[in-house]
GROMACS .gro file of C-alpha atoms in nm:
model
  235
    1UNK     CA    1   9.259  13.563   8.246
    2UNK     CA    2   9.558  13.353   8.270
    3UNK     CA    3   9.808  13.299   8.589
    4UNK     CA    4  10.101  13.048   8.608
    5UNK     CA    5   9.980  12.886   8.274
    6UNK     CA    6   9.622  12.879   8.435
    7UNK     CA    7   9.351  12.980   8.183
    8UNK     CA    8   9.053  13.088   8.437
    9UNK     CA    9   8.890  13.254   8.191
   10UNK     CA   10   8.630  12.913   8.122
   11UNK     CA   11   8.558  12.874   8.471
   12UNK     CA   12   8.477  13.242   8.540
   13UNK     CA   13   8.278  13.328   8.228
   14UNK     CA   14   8.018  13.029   8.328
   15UNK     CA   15   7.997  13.180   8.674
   16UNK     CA   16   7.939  13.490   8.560
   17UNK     CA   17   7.626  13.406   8.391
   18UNK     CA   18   7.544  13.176   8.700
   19UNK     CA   19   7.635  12.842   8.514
   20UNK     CA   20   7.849  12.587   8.699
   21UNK     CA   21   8.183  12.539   8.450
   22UNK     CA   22   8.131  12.248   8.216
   23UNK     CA   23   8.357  11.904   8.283
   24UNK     CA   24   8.597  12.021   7.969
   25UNK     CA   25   8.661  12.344   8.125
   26UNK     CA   26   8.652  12.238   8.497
   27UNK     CA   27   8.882  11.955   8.519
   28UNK     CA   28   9.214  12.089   8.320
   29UNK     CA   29   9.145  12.406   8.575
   30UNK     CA   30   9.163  12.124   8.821
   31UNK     CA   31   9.449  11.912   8.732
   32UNK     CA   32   9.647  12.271   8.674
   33UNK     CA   33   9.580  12.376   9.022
   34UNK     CA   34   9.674  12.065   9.153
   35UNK     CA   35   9.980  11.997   9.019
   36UNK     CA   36  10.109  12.327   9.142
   37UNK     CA   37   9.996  12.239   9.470
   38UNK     CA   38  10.165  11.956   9.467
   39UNK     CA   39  10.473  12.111   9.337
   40UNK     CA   40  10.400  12.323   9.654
   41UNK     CA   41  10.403  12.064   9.861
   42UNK     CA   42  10.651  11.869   9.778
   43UNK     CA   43  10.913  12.096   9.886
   44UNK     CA   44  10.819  11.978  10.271
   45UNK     CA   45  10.756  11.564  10.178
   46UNK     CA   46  11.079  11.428  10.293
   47UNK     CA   47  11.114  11.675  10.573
   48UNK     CA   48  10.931  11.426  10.827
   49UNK     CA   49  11.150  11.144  10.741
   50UNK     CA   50  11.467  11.335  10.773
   51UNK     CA   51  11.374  11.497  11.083
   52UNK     CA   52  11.289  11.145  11.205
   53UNK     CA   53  11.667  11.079  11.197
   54UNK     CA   54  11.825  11.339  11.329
   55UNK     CA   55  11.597  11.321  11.602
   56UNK     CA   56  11.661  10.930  11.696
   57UNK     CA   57  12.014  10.912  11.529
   58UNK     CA   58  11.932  10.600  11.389
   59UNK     CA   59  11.861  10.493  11.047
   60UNK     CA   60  11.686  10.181  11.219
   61UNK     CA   61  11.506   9.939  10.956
   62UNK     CA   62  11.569  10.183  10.675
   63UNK     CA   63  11.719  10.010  10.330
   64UNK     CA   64  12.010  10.231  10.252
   65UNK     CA   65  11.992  10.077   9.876
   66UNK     CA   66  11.588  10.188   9.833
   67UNK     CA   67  11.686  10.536   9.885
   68UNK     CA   68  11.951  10.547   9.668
   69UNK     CA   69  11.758  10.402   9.387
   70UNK     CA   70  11.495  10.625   9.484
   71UNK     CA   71  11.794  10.933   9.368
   72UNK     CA   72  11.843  10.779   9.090
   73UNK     CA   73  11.535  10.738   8.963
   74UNK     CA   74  11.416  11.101   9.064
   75UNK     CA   75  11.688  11.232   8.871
   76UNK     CA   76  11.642  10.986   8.545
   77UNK     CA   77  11.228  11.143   8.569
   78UNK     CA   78  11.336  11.509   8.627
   79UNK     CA   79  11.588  11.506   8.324
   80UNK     CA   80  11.336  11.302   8.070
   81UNK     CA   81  11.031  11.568   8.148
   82UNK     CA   82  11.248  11.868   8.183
   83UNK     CA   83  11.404  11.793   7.845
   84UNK     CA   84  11.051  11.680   7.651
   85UNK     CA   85  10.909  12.013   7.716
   86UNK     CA   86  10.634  11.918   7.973
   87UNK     CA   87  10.449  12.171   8.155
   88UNK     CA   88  10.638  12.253   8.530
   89UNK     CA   89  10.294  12.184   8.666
   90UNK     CA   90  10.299  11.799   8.543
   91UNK     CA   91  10.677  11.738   8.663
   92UNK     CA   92  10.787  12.028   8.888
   93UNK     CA   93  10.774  11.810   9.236
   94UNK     CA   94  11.021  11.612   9.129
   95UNK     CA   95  11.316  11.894   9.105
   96UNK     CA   96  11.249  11.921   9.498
   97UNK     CA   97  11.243  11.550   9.547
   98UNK     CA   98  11.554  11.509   9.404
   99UNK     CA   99  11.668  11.713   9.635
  100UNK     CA  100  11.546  11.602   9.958
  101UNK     CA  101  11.603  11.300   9.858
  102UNK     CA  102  11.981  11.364   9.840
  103UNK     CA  103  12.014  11.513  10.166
  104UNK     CA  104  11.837  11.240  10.286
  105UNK     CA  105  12.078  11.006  10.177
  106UNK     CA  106  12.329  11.180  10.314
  107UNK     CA  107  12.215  11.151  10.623
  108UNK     CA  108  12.174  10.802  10.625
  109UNK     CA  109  12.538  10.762  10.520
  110UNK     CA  110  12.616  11.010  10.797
  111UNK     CA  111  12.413  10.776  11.062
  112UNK     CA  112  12.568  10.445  10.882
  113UNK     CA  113  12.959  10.478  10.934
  114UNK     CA  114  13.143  10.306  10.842
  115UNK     CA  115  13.070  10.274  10.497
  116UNK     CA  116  13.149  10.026  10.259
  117UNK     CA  117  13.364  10.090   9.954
  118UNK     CA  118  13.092   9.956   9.711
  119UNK     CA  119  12.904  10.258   9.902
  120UNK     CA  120  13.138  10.564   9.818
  121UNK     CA  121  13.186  10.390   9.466
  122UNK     CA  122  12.785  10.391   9.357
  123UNK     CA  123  12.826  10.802   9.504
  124UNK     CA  124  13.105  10.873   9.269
  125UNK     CA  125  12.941  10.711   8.960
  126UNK     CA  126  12.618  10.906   9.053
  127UNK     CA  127  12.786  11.204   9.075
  128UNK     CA  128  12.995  11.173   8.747
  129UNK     CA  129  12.668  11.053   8.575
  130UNK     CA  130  12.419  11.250   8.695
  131UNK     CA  131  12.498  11.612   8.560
  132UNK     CA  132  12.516  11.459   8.185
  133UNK     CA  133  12.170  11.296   8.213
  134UNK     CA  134  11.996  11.598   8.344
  135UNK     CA  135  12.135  11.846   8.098
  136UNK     CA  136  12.005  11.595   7.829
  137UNK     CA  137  12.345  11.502   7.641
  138UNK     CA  138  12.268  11.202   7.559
  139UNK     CA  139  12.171  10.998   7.246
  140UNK     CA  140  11.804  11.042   7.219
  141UNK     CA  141  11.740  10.627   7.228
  142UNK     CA  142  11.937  10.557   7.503
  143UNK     CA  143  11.712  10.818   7.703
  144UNK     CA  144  11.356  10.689   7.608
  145UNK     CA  145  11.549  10.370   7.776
  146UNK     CA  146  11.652  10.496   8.079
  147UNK     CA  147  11.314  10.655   8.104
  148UNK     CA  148  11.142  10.311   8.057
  149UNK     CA  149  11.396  10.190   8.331
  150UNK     CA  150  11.339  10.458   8.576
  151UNK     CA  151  10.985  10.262   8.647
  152UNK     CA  152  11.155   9.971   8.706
  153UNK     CA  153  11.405  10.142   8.942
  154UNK     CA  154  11.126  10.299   9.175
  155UNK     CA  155  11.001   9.937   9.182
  156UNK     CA  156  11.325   9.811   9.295
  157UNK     CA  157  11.377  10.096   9.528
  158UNK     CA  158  11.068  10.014   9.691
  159UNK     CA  159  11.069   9.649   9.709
  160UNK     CA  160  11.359   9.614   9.953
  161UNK     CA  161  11.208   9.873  10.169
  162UNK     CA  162  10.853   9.670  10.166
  163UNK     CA  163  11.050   9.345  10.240
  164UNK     CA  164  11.258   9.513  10.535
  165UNK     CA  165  10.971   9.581  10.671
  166UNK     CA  166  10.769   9.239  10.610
  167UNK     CA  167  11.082   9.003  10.715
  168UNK     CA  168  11.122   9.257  11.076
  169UNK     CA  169  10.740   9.327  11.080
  170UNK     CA  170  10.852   9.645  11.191
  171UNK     CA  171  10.924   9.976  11.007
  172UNK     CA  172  11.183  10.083  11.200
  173UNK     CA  173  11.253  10.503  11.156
  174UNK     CA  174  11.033  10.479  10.864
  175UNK     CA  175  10.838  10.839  10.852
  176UNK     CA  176  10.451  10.744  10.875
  177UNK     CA  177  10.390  11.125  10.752
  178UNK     CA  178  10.671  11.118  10.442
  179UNK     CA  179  10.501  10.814  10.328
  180UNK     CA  180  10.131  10.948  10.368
  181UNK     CA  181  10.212  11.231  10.150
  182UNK     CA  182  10.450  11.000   9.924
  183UNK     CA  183  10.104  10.818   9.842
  184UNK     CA  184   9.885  11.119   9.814
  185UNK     CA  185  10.120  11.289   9.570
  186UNK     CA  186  10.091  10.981   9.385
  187UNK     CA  187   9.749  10.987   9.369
  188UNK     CA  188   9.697  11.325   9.244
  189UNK     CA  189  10.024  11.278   9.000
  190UNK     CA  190   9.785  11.014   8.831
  191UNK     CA  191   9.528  11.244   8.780
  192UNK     CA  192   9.695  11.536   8.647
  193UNK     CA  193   9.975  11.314   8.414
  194UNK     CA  194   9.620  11.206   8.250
  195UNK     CA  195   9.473  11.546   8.217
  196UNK     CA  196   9.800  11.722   8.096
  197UNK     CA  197   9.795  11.408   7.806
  198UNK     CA  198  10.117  11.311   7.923
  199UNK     CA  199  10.288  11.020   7.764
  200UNK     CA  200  10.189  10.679   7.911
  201UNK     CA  201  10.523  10.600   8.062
  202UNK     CA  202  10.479  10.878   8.264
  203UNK     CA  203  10.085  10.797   8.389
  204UNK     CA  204  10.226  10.455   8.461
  205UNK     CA  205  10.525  10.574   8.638
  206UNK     CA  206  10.287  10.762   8.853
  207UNK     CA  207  10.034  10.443   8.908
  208UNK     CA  208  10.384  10.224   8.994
  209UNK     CA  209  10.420  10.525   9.254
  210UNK     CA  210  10.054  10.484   9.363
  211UNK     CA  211  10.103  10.094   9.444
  212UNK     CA  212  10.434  10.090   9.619
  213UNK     CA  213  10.416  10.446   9.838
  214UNK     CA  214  10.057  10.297   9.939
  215UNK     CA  215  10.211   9.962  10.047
  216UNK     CA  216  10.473  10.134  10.248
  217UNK     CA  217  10.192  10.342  10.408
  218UNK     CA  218   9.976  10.008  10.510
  219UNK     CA  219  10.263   9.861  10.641
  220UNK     CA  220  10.333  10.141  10.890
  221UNK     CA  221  10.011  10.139  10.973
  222UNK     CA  222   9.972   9.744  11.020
  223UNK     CA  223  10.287   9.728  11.209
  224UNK     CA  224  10.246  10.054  11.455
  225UNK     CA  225  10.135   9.879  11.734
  226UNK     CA  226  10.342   9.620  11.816
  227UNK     CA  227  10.643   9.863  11.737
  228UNK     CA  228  10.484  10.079  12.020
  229UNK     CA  229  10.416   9.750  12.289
  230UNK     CA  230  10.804   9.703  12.231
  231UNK     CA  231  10.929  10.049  12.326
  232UNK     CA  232  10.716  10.079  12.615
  233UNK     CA  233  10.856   9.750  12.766
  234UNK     CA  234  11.217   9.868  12.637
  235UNK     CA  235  11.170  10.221  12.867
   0.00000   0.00000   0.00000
């Protein structure tokens, strides 16, 4: 019995004869099911975070450059496991990332006029690169590196974020629910990347993700209070 590349078969043939499903058979059953839930719900992550904005207007304390390297790196991810084959389980969240994320940064543009001309020249380049990295076209070395470099990009589209925060001691518009389900995503990516025997770069990728969306998250929480003594004297 088999549904979305599920294979229940194991897990219902031990509890048919009244036998709870042995670790082999119970925890790929797992780290399927998970993955499409988090597939699921990653359609909805960046949701909070943009509705954050156009709530306030503001893009307060938000590093334009973190989410644009955060676009990038989506889209260098999406391309290298859509193109190796992987299952949709062990990659799909990342197709609707991508695309949140864009809109997202769109917004922030929107909500950040005027923009600079080194602003509307990294768009351009994305959007002339972009479409030839995701269909694949590209020489087969050059793509393992971007992979490798796509780590490194989530780490630098992270960092400024983290240090915005630390040098104001204040997230600013930063979405306390985006973030929450940034790091549980992560968490569960870690998981199923290992169970699905995906390639290392990709279980590290997801423990880089782990680290820096659960830094974010203790920061908003460290830093809620005195954010909220300052509006109420401000009102």
């Amino acid at each position: 019995m088999a549904f979305l590349g599920i294979d229940f078969s194991c897990a219902l043939g031990s509890l048919r004869h009244g036998q709870f499903p042995e670790k082999d058979c119970l925890l790929p059953l797992i780290s399927k099911l998970l993955g499409y839930v988090l597939v699921a719900a990653s359609t909805t992550v960046k949701l909070p975070q943009i509705m954050k904005i156009l709530k306030n207007g503001s893009v307060r304390g938000l590093s334009v450059v973190s989410f644009e390297l955060e676009v990038v790196g989506y889209t260098i991810a999406l391309a290298y496991c859509f193109n190796k084959g992987l299952p949709f389980s062990a990659y799909g969240e990342l197709a609707f990332l991508l695309i949140q994320a864009i809109i997202l940064v769109a917004i922030i543009y929107y909500f950040s006029q005027p923009l600079g001309l080194t602003t509307w020249i990294r768009a351009l380049i994305y959007c002339a690169v972009a479409p030839t990295i995701l269909a694949g076209q590209i020489d087969p070395v050059l793509f393992e590196a971007l992979y490798a470099s796509q780590h490194a990009i989530f780490l630098c589209a992270r960092i400024p974020q983290i240090w915005k925060n630390f040098s104001s001691k204040s997230t600013g518009e930063l979405s306390f629910l985006t973030c929450l389900m940034n790091f549980g995503g992560s968490i569960v990516r870690v998981f199923t990347s290992m169970q699905e025997k995906a390639p290392q770069s990709v279980v590290l990728g997801s423990v880089i993700g782990m680290t820096t969306n659960g830094t974010l998250l203790s920061q908003i929480i460290f830093y809620k209070k005195p954010e909220d003594i300052k509006q109420k004297k401000t009102e």
